[in-house]
mmCIF file of C-alpha atoms and ligand atoms in Angstrom:
data_model
loop_
_atom_site.group_PDB
_atom_site.id
_atom_site.type_symbol
_atom_site.label_atom_id
_atom_site.label_comp_id
_atom_site.label_asym_id
_atom_site.label_seq_id
_atom_site.Cartn_x
_atom_site.Cartn_y
_atom_site.Cartn_z
ATOM 1 C CA UNK A 162 0.000 0.000 0.000
ATOM 2 C CA UNK A 163 1.492 3.319 -1.097
ATOM 3 C CA UNK A 164 0.661 6.611 0.657
ATOM 4 C CA UNK A 165 -2.006 8.274 -1.431
ATOM 5 C CA UNK A 166 -3.431 11.768 -1.210
ATOM 6 C CA UNK A 167 -6.739 13.016 -2.521
ATOM 7 C CA UNK A 168 -8.344 16.384 -2.858
ATOM 8 C CA UNK A 169 -12.129 16.914 -2.782
ATOM 9 C CA UNK A 170 -14.539 19.817 -2.546
ATOM 10 C CA UNK A 171 -17.784 19.928 -0.553
ATOM 11 C CA UNK A 172 -21.129 19.205 -2.139
ATOM 12 C CA UNK A 173 -23.687 21.997 -1.698
ATOM 13 C CA UNK A 174 -27.258 20.735 -1.970
ATOM 14 C CA UNK A 175 -29.600 22.815 -4.125
ATOM 15 C CA UNK A 176 -32.360 20.293 -3.465
ATOM 16 C CA UNK A 177 -31.687 19.026 0.046
ATOM 17 C CA UNK A 178 -31.175 15.534 1.373
ATOM 18 C CA UNK A 179 -32.702 15.324 4.836
ATOM 19 C CA UNK A 180 -33.815 11.999 6.281
ATOM 20 C CA UNK A 181 -32.739 8.417 5.711
ATOM 21 C CA UNK A 182 -34.686 5.756 3.915
ATOM 22 C CA UNK A 183 -32.512 3.052 5.454
ATOM 23 C CA UNK A 184 -30.291 4.091 8.359
ATOM 24 C CA UNK A 185 -28.179 0.917 8.297
ATOM 25 C CA UNK A 186 -27.167 1.382 4.654
ATOM 26 C CA UNK A 187 -27.272 5.177 4.890
ATOM 27 C CA UNK A 188 -29.503 5.694 1.860
ATOM 28 C CA UNK A 189 -31.470 8.951 1.523
ATOM 29 C CA UNK A 190 -35.239 9.313 1.844
ATOM 30 C CA UNK A 191 -35.233 12.368 -0.434
ATOM 31 C CA UNK A 192 -33.534 12.973 -3.797
ATOM 32 C CA UNK A 193 -30.841 15.659 -3.768
ATOM 33 C CA UNK A 194 -29.274 17.816 -6.465
ATOM 34 C CA UNK A 195 -25.978 19.488 -5.688
ATOM 35 C CA UNK A 196 -23.102 21.508 -7.018
ATOM 36 C CA UNK A 197 -19.523 20.676 -6.035
ATOM 37 C CA UNK A 198 -17.894 23.797 -4.593
ATOM 38 C CA UNK A 199 -14.665 24.664 -6.361
ATOM 39 C CA UNK A 200 -12.607 27.023 -4.183
ATOM 40 C CA UNK A 201 -13.132 25.038 -0.940
ATOM 41 C CA UNK A 202 -10.833 22.051 -0.491
ATOM 42 C CA UNK A 203 -10.268 19.025 1.720
ATOM 43 C CA UNK A 204 -6.936 17.184 1.396
ATOM 44 C CA UNK A 205 -6.587 13.690 2.810
ATOM 45 C CA UNK A 206 -3.569 11.384 2.980
ATOM 46 C CA UNK A 207 -3.944 7.709 3.803
ATOM 47 C CA UNK A 208 -1.399 5.092 4.914
ATOM 48 C CA UNK A 209 -1.726 1.506 6.074
ATOM 49 C CA UNK A 210 -2.042 1.065 9.847
ATOM 50 C CA UNK A 211 -2.894 -1.546 12.455
ATOM 51 C CA UNK A 212 -5.970 0.351 13.525
ATOM 52 C CA UNK A 213 -8.171 2.896 11.832
ATOM 53 C CA UNK A 214 -7.250 6.419 12.875
ATOM 54 C CA UNK A 215 -8.530 9.667 11.396
ATOM 55 C CA UNK A 216 -7.504 13.201 12.250
ATOM 56 C CA UNK A 217 -9.117 16.300 10.771
ATOM 57 C CA UNK A 218 -6.941 19.368 11.226
ATOM 58 C CA UNK A 219 -5.393 18.703 14.633
ATOM 59 C CA UNK A 220 -8.384 16.814 16.015
ATOM 60 C CA UNK A 221 -8.493 13.020 16.351
ATOM 61 C CA UNK A 222 -11.964 11.866 15.236
ATOM 62 C CA UNK A 223 -14.242 9.537 17.235
ATOM 63 C CA UNK A 224 -13.789 6.043 15.784
ATOM 64 C CA UNK A 225 -17.499 5.159 16.041
ATOM 65 C CA UNK A 226 -18.297 7.717 13.319
ATOM 66 C CA UNK A 227 -16.010 5.812 10.889
ATOM 67 C CA UNK A 228 -16.789 2.200 11.800
ATOM 68 C CA UNK A 229 -19.392 1.393 9.147
ATOM 69 C CA UNK A 230 -17.364 3.230 6.514
ATOM 70 C CA UNK A 231 -14.112 1.334 7.133
ATOM 71 C CA UNK A 232 -16.022 -1.952 7.396
ATOM 72 C CA UNK A 233 -17.451 -1.289 3.930
ATOM 73 C CA UNK A 234 -14.063 -0.300 2.498
ATOM 74 C CA UNK A 235 -12.416 -3.475 3.861
ATOM 75 C CA UNK A 236 -15.234 -5.653 2.527
ATOM 76 C CA UNK A 237 -14.830 -4.050 -0.893
ATOM 77 C CA UNK A 238 -11.024 -4.391 -0.936
ATOM 78 C CA UNK A 239 -11.056 -7.829 0.684
ATOM 79 C CA UNK A 240 -8.417 -6.744 3.206
ATOM 80 C CA UNK A 241 -8.067 -6.843 6.975
ATOM 81 C CA UNK A 242 -5.684 -4.001 7.721
ATOM 82 C CA UNK A 243 -6.593 -0.568 9.043
ATOM 83 C CA UNK A 244 -6.066 2.908 7.601
ATOM 84 C CA UNK A 245 -4.501 5.996 9.050
ATOM 85 C CA UNK A 246 -5.882 9.160 7.517
ATOM 86 C CA UNK A 247 -4.779 12.749 7.981
ATOM 87 C CA UNK A 248 -7.159 15.332 6.597
ATOM 88 C CA UNK A 249 -7.178 19.123 6.337
ATOM 89 C CA UNK A 250 -9.862 21.563 5.266
ATOM 90 C CA UNK A 251 -9.076 25.053 3.989
ATOM 91 C CA UNK A 252 -12.545 26.160 5.190
ATOM 92 C CA UNK A 253 -14.397 25.905 8.570
ATOM 93 C CA UNK A 254 -15.036 22.279 9.641
ATOM 94 C CA UNK A 255 -18.368 20.975 11.009
ATOM 95 C CA UNK A 256 -20.006 24.349 10.616
ATOM 96 C CA UNK A 257 -22.593 23.622 7.971
ATOM 97 C CA UNK A 258 -20.197 23.874 5.032
ATOM 98 C CA UNK A 259 -20.573 20.171 4.239
ATOM 99 C CA UNK A 260 -17.066 19.213 5.371
ATOM 100 C CA UNK A 261 -18.237 15.614 5.840
ATOM 101 C CA UNK A 262 -19.124 15.415 2.130
ATOM 102 C CA UNK A 263 -15.646 16.342 0.913
ATOM 103 C CA UNK A 264 -14.061 14.496 3.863
ATOM 104 C CA UNK A 265 -15.590 11.095 3.149
ATOM 105 C CA UNK A 266 -15.301 11.517 -0.635
ATOM 106 C CA UNK A 267 -11.549 12.134 -0.329
ATOM 107 C CA UNK A 268 -11.160 9.387 2.282
ATOM 108 C CA UNK A 269 -12.993 6.740 0.233
ATOM 109 C CA UNK A 270 -10.933 7.441 -2.876
ATOM 110 C CA UNK A 271 -7.643 7.652 -0.948
ATOM 111 C CA UNK A 272 -8.224 4.266 0.758
ATOM 112 C CA UNK A 273 -9.139 2.547 -2.517
ATOM 113 C CA UNK A 274 -6.506 4.154 -4.737
ATOM 114 C CA UNK A 275 -3.823 3.545 -2.083
ATOM 115 C CA UNK A 276 -4.652 -0.143 -2.497
ATOM 116 C CA UNK A 277 -3.966 0.094 -6.255
ATOM 117 C CA UNK A 278 -7.575 -0.643 -7.155
ATOM 118 C CA UNK A 279 -9.321 1.444 -9.846
ATOM 119 C CA UNK A 280 -13.067 0.832 -9.616
ATOM 120 C CA UNK A 281 -15.558 2.954 -11.567
ATOM 121 C CA UNK A 282 -16.424 6.297 -9.949
ATOM 122 C CA UNK A 283 -19.932 5.038 -9.149
ATOM 123 C CA UNK A 284 -18.389 2.380 -6.891
ATOM 124 C CA UNK A 285 -16.338 5.070 -5.099
ATOM 125 C CA UNK A 286 -19.524 7.103 -4.715
ATOM 126 C CA UNK A 287 -21.159 4.088 -3.023
ATOM 127 C CA UNK A 288 -18.293 3.670 -0.585
ATOM 128 C CA UNK A 289 -18.275 7.386 0.238
ATOM 129 C CA UNK A 290 -22.016 7.158 0.975
ATOM 130 C CA UNK A 291 -21.313 4.749 3.833
ATOM 131 C CA UNK A 292 -19.547 7.647 5.561
ATOM 132 C CA UNK A 293 -21.964 10.444 4.619
ATOM 133 C CA UNK A 294 -24.717 10.377 2.025
ATOM 134 C CA UNK A 295 -23.696 13.819 0.767
ATOM 135 C CA UNK A 296 -20.175 12.407 0.173
ATOM 136 C CA UNK A 297 -21.628 10.150 -2.528
ATOM 137 C CA UNK A 298 -22.225 13.401 -4.452
ATOM 138 C CA UNK A 299 -18.850 15.045 -3.657
ATOM 139 C CA UNK A 300 -16.963 12.271 -5.485
ATOM 140 C CA UNK A 301 -18.235 13.905 -8.694
ATOM 141 C CA UNK A 302 -17.576 17.414 -9.952
ATOM 142 C CA UNK A 303 -20.073 19.882 -11.366
ATOM 143 C CA UNK A 304 -23.780 19.180 -10.953
ATOM 144 C CA UNK A 305 -24.755 15.940 -9.263
ATOM 145 C CA UNK A 306 -27.899 13.941 -8.469
ATOM 146 C CA UNK A 307 -28.303 11.489 -5.610
ATOM 147 C CA UNK A 308 -31.663 9.863 -6.276
ATOM 148 C CA UNK A 309 -33.967 8.889 -3.412
ATOM 149 C CA UNK A 310 -32.918 5.536 -1.947
ATOM 150 C CA UNK A 311 -29.843 5.378 -4.218
ATOM 151 C CA UNK A 312 -26.511 3.817 -3.316
ATOM 152 C CA UNK A 313 -24.497 6.051 -5.638
ATOM 153 C CA UNK A 314 -24.755 9.561 -7.055
ATOM 154 C CA UNK A 315 -24.582 10.385 -10.770
ATOM 155 C CA UNK A 316 -23.063 13.390 -12.494
ATOM 156 C CA UNK A 317 -25.643 15.458 -14.374
ATOM 157 C CA UNK A 318 -23.251 18.019 -15.865
ATOM 158 C CA UNK A 319 -19.528 18.702 -15.581
ATOM 159 C CA UNK A 320 -18.418 22.036 -14.037
ATOM 160 C CA UNK A 321 -17.961 23.595 -17.515
ATOM 161 C CA UNK A 322 -21.729 23.398 -18.026
ATOM 162 C CA UNK A 323 -22.264 26.604 -16.033
ATOM 163 C CA UNK A 324 -18.977 28.439 -15.392
ATOM 164 C CA UNK A 325 -20.685 31.781 -14.551
ATOM 165 C CA UNK A 326 -22.450 30.353 -11.488
ATOM 166 C CA UNK A 327 -21.099 31.533 -8.124
ATOM 167 C CA UNK A 328 -21.806 30.412 -4.614
ATOM 168 C CA UNK A 329 -20.917 32.926 -1.893
ATOM 169 C CA UNK A 330 -20.584 31.235 1.489
ATOM 170 C CA UNK A 331 -21.299 33.850 4.146
ATOM 171 C CA UNK A 332 -19.706 32.824 7.450
ATOM 172 C CA UNK A 333 -22.193 34.102 10.000
ATOM 173 C CA UNK A 334 -20.574 32.303 12.915
ATOM 174 C CA UNK A 335 -16.969 31.050 13.054
ATOM 175 C CA UNK A 336 -16.365 27.664 14.657
ATOM 176 C CA UNK A 337 -20.069 26.910 14.914
ATOM 177 C CA UNK A 338 -21.117 23.353 15.720
ATOM 178 C CA UNK A 339 -24.814 22.549 15.867
ATOM 179 C CA UNK A 340 -26.607 19.251 16.439
ATOM 180 C CA UNK A 341 -24.821 16.510 14.419
ATOM 181 C CA UNK A 342 -26.770 15.863 11.206
ATOM 182 C CA UNK A 343 -27.287 12.146 11.960
ATOM 183 C CA UNK A 344 -29.064 12.837 15.241
ATOM 184 C CA UNK A 345 -30.970 15.735 13.746
ATOM 185 C CA UNK A 346 -32.222 13.663 10.795
ATOM 186 C CA UNK A 347 -33.320 10.799 13.021
ATOM 187 C CA UNK A 348 -35.080 13.197 15.353
ATOM 188 C CA UNK A 349 -36.874 14.968 12.477
ATOM 189 C CA UNK A 350 -38.131 11.682 11.091
ATOM 190 C CA UNK A 351 -39.321 10.465 14.485
ATOM 191 C CA UNK A 352 -40.699 13.688 15.918
ATOM 192 C CA UNK A 353 -41.777 16.074 13.145
ATOM 193 C CA UNK A 354 -45.404 15.713 12.027
ATOM 194 C CA UNK A 355 -44.445 17.278 8.667
ATOM 195 C CA UNK A 356 -41.807 14.677 7.790
ATOM 196 C CA UNK A 357 -43.877 12.801 5.208
ATOM 197 C CA UNK A 358 -44.953 16.041 3.563
ATOM 198 C CA UNK A 359 -41.290 17.090 3.386
ATOM 199 C CA UNK A 360 -40.290 13.862 1.649
ATOM 200 C CA UNK A 361 -43.215 14.113 -0.775
ATOM 201 C CA UNK A 362 -42.540 17.775 -1.603
ATOM 202 C CA UNK A 363 -38.850 17.034 -2.304
ATOM 203 C CA UNK A 364 -39.840 14.525 -4.961
ATOM 204 C CA UNK A 365 -42.289 17.016 -6.484
ATOM 205 C CA UNK A 366 -39.825 19.877 -6.881
ATOM 206 C CA UNK A 367 -37.002 17.713 -8.244
ATOM 207 C CA UNK A 368 -37.952 17.966 -11.973
ATOM 208 C CA UNK A 369 -38.059 21.757 -11.747
ATOM 209 C CA UNK A 370 -34.550 21.843 -10.280
ATOM 210 C CA UNK A 371 -33.198 19.464 -12.918
ATOM 211 C CA UNK A 372 -34.688 21.635 -15.663
ATOM 212 C CA UNK A 373 -33.330 24.850 -14.150
ATOM 213 C CA UNK A 374 -29.801 23.400 -13.991
ATOM 214 C CA UNK A 375 -30.058 22.043 -17.547
ATOM 215 C CA UNK A 376 -31.260 25.457 -18.798
ATOM 216 C CA UNK A 377 -28.775 27.413 -16.632
ATOM 217 C CA UNK A 378 -31.777 29.405 -15.376
ATOM 218 C CA UNK A 379 -30.588 31.090 -12.162
ATOM 219 C CA UNK A 380 -33.936 32.635 -11.231
ATOM 220 C CA UNK A 381 -35.735 29.340 -11.491
ATOM 221 C CA UNK A 382 -32.945 27.423 -9.747
ATOM 222 C CA UNK A 383 -32.657 30.033 -6.989
ATOM 223 C CA UNK A 384 -36.394 29.970 -6.403
ATOM 224 C CA UNK A 385 -36.630 26.176 -6.156
ATOM 225 C CA UNK A 386 -33.398 25.866 -4.102
ATOM 226 C CA UNK A 387 -34.688 28.438 -1.620
ATOM 227 C CA UNK A 388 -37.953 26.496 -1.388
ATOM 228 C CA UNK A 389 -36.124 23.241 -0.666
ATOM 229 C CA UNK A 390 -33.950 24.919 1.974
ATOM 230 C CA UNK A 391 -36.880 26.623 3.695
ATOM 231 C CA UNK A 392 -38.955 23.450 3.725
ATOM 232 C CA UNK A 393 -36.063 21.455 5.195
ATOM 233 C CA UNK A 394 -35.654 23.988 7.998
ATOM 234 C CA UNK A 395 -39.432 24.113 8.497
ATOM 235 C CA UNK A 396 -39.706 20.342 9.004
ATOM 236 C CA UNK A 397 -36.899 20.600 11.572
ATOM 237 C CA UNK A 398 -38.507 23.545 13.383
ATOM 238 C CA UNK A 399 -41.709 21.524 13.677
ATOM 239 C CA UNK A 400 -39.872 18.686 15.434
ATOM 240 C CA UNK A 401 -40.116 18.210 19.176
ATOM 241 C CA UNK A 402 -37.770 19.332 20.610
ATOM 242 C CA UNK A 403 -37.284 21.799 17.718
ATOM 243 C CA UNK A 404 -34.101 21.913 15.647
ATOM 244 C CA UNK A 405 -33.026 25.376 14.617
ATOM 245 C CA UNK A 406 -29.785 26.072 12.762
ATOM 246 C CA UNK A 407 -30.571 29.685 11.816
ATOM 247 C CA UNK A 408 -29.118 32.511 13.886
ATOM 248 C CA UNK A 409 -30.030 36.239 13.803
ATOM 249 C CA UNK A 410 -27.047 36.754 11.459
ATOM 250 C CA UNK A 411 -28.356 34.051 9.097
ATOM 251 C CA UNK A 412 -31.689 35.848 8.900
ATOM 252 C CA UNK A 413 -29.928 39.184 8.353
ATOM 253 C CA UNK A 414 -28.148 37.722 5.309
ATOM 254 C CA UNK A 415 -31.468 36.366 4.039
ATOM 255 C CA UNK A 416 -32.906 39.894 4.345
ATOM 256 C CA UNK A 417 -30.015 41.349 2.329
ATOM 257 C CA UNK A 418 -30.696 38.761 -0.400
ATOM 258 C CA UNK A 419 -34.395 39.699 -0.464
ATOM 259 C CA UNK A 420 -33.498 43.380 -0.746
ATOM 260 C CA UNK A 421 -31.080 42.676 -3.579
ATOM 261 C CA UNK A 422 -33.703 40.687 -5.489
ATOM 262 C CA UNK A 423 -36.061 43.637 -5.024
ATOM 263 C CA UNK A 424 -33.477 45.749 -6.900
ATOM 264 C CA UNK A 425 -33.172 43.191 -9.686
ATOM 265 C CA UNK A 426 -29.948 41.565 -8.439
ATOM 266 C CA UNK A 427 -30.149 37.749 -8.542
ATOM 267 C CA UNK A 428 -29.128 36.562 -5.039
ATOM 268 C CA UNK A 429 -30.741 33.364 -3.754
ATOM 269 C CA UNK A 430 -29.943 31.967 -0.331
ATOM 270 C CA UNK A 431 -29.753 28.369 0.855
ATOM 271 C CA UNK A 432 -28.834 27.049 4.339
ATOM 272 C CA UNK A 433 -27.702 23.624 5.489
ATOM 273 C CA UNK A 434 -27.200 22.095 8.931
ATOM 274 C CA UNK A 435 -25.507 25.192 10.294
ATOM 275 C CA UNK A 436 -25.887 28.989 10.450
ATOM 276 C CA UNK A 437 -23.804 29.817 7.341
ATOM 277 C CA UNK A 438 -25.688 31.165 4.332
ATOM 278 C CA UNK A 439 -24.762 30.229 0.775
ATOM 279 C CA UNK A 440 -25.852 32.734 -1.848
ATOM 280 C CA UNK A 441 -26.384 31.540 -5.414
ATOM 281 C CA UNK A 442 -25.646 34.189 -8.029
ATOM 282 C CA UNK A 443 -23.945 34.881 -11.342
ATOM 283 C CA UNK A 444 -20.441 36.342 -11.655
ATOM 284 C CA UNK A 445 -21.953 39.522 -13.147
ATOM 285 C CA UNK A 446 -23.836 40.205 -9.872
ATOM 286 C CA UNK A 447 -21.145 39.060 -7.445
ATOM 287 C CA UNK A 448 -19.658 42.524 -6.918
ATOM 288 C CA UNK A 449 -23.037 44.110 -6.106
ATOM 289 C CA UNK A 450 -23.822 41.329 -3.616
ATOM 290 C CA UNK A 451 -20.441 41.510 -1.875
ATOM 291 C CA UNK A 452 -20.776 45.301 -1.642
ATOM 292 C CA UNK A 453 -24.262 45.061 -0.107
ATOM 293 C CA UNK A 454 -23.114 42.433 2.398
ATOM 294 C CA UNK A 455 -20.019 44.490 3.254
ATOM 295 C CA UNK A 456 -22.130 47.603 3.919
ATOM 296 C CA UNK A 457 -24.896 45.939 5.908
ATOM 297 C CA UNK A 458 -22.946 43.169 7.654
ATOM 298 C CA UNK A 459 -19.285 44.262 7.670
ATOM 299 C CA UNK A 460 -18.210 41.704 10.291
ATOM 300 C CA UNK A 461 -19.060 38.688 8.139
ATOM 301 C CA UNK A 462 -16.485 36.842 6.036
ATOM 302 C CA UNK A 463 -17.509 35.737 2.538
ATOM 303 C CA UNK A 464 -15.917 32.742 0.765
ATOM 304 C CA UNK A 465 -16.243 32.505 -3.020
ATOM 305 C CA UNK A 466 -17.012 29.220 -4.724
ATOM 306 C CA UNK A 467 -17.985 28.037 -8.219
ATOM 307 C CA UNK A 468 -18.802 24.715 -9.900
ATOM 308 C CA UNK A 469 -15.677 22.665 -9.209
ATOM 309 C CA UNK A 470 -14.025 19.320 -9.872
ATOM 310 C CA UNK A 471 -14.705 15.982 -8.207
ATOM 311 C CA UNK A 472 -12.117 13.982 -6.287
ATOM 312 C CA UNK A 473 -8.576 14.188 -7.635
ATOM 313 C CA UNK A 474 -5.303 12.561 -6.702
ATOM 314 C CA UNK A 475 -2.632 14.874 -5.307
HETATM 315 C C1 2P0 B 273 -27.372 17.888 1.998
HETATM 316 N N1 2P0 B 273 -27.043 17.932 4.451
HETATM 317 O O1 2P0 B 273 -28.108 17.453 1.099
HETATM 318 C C2 2P0 B 273 -27.991 18.023 3.375
HETATM 319 C C3 2P0 B 273 -28.653 19.351 3.542
HETATM 320 C C4 2P0 B 273 -27.176 19.005 5.379
HETATM 321 C C5 2P0 B 273 -28.372 19.757 4.963
HETATM 322 O O2 2P0 B 273 -26.230 15.995 3.757
HETATM 323 O O3 2P0 B 273 -25.898 11.314 8.039
HETATM 324 O O4 2P0 B 273 -23.248 14.579 6.632
HETATM 325 O O5 2P0 B 273 -23.575 11.579 7.223
HETATM 326 O O6 2P0 B 273 -25.378 10.836 5.652
HETATM 327 O O7 2P0 B 273 -24.349 13.952 4.456
HETATM 328 C C6 2P0 B 273 -25.380 16.718 5.771
HETATM 329 O O8 2P0 B 273 -25.501 15.402 6.214
HETATM 330 O O9 2P0 B 273 -25.351 13.149 6.568
HETATM 331 C C7 2P0 B 273 -26.258 16.859 4.598
HETATM 332 P P1 2P0 B 273 -25.028 11.639 6.874
HETATM 333 P P2 2P0 B 273 -24.466 14.257 5.887
HETATM 334 O O10 2P0 B 273 -26.202 18.270 1.775
#
C-alpha cells in the first residue's frame, strides 16, 4: 500500500437531502441535487495502519463515526488491515459547510486508490455514501444527483456546463457546531409531524430543479433551491424538541438577499445544517452582492465558490 493523497470539494445541496430511507445502509429518503464547490478544499492522505485512525486538522476523530465506513471499504477491498488518515480543510469544519461530504469523498478514494484498485467512480460514490450520504455526491464534480434511496450519485453536468455560477458562502458564525446531522435527521423523522410532507414535496420539486440546472436558469434554480432549503428547515422547526440552525445573522443575510432581489440583483440563499448562508448568483452580480453584504454586515467573512471538480489525486 502506497501513501495516497486526494483532494475533494464539498457538495452543496440545491435540493436538500434530509432523512434516511434506510439508516443501516445510509440511503437517503429524499432525492438531492448538488453543485460541487470549487474554491473550498479538503486534502486527505492515507497510509496503512494496524488500527483505523482519522484526524481532521489537529483533532483526532471519534472512531465510532467511521466504523461502518471502514467496514465497507475493507469488505470491498477484501483486506483486513486498518487505515490511518490525515485530513485538512481550507474552510471551517463541522459548521454547515458540508465538510463531511468532501471528507468522506476524499477518504474513500484515498483508501481505494492507495490499495492500487481502480473501480468505476460510481463504486467510489457508493463507498463514500457509507460515511456520509452527501459524500456520494462530492466524489463527482459539477452538478450531481443522488436519487432517493440510491446507493451512488450520478453526475448530471460537468463544471464547464455553467462556469458563470457563483456560490458565496457567508460565514455568519466562526467555529459553529450545531446538532450533528445524523441525530438531527433521526429526530426529524421520528418527531416532526411534517416529515412525510417534506419527503413528498422534495420529490415534487425535483424535476423543476433538474430543468433549471439544464437550462442554466438562475432565477428558477434560486427559487426552487430556496424552497427546498426553507422546507427542510421548516420540518426541523416543527420537530419536538425543535431543531433550529438559523441565527439572527443568518436571517440578516437572508434579508439582504431579499433586498437585492427587489433591486433586480439575482441573489438566492440556501442554508444547510448550520448557520452559514450560501448565496447563489452569477459572476456579473457578485460585486453588487459583496458590496451590499459588506455595507450591511461588515463583520461577516464571505468565501467565493464556483462549480468545481470531483475527487482528484494529489
Ligand atoms: C445535503 N445535508 O443534502 C444536506 C442538507 C445538510 C443539509 O447531507 O448522516 O453529513 O452523514 O449521511 O451527508 C449533511 O448530512 O449526513 C447533509 P449523513 P451528511 O447536503
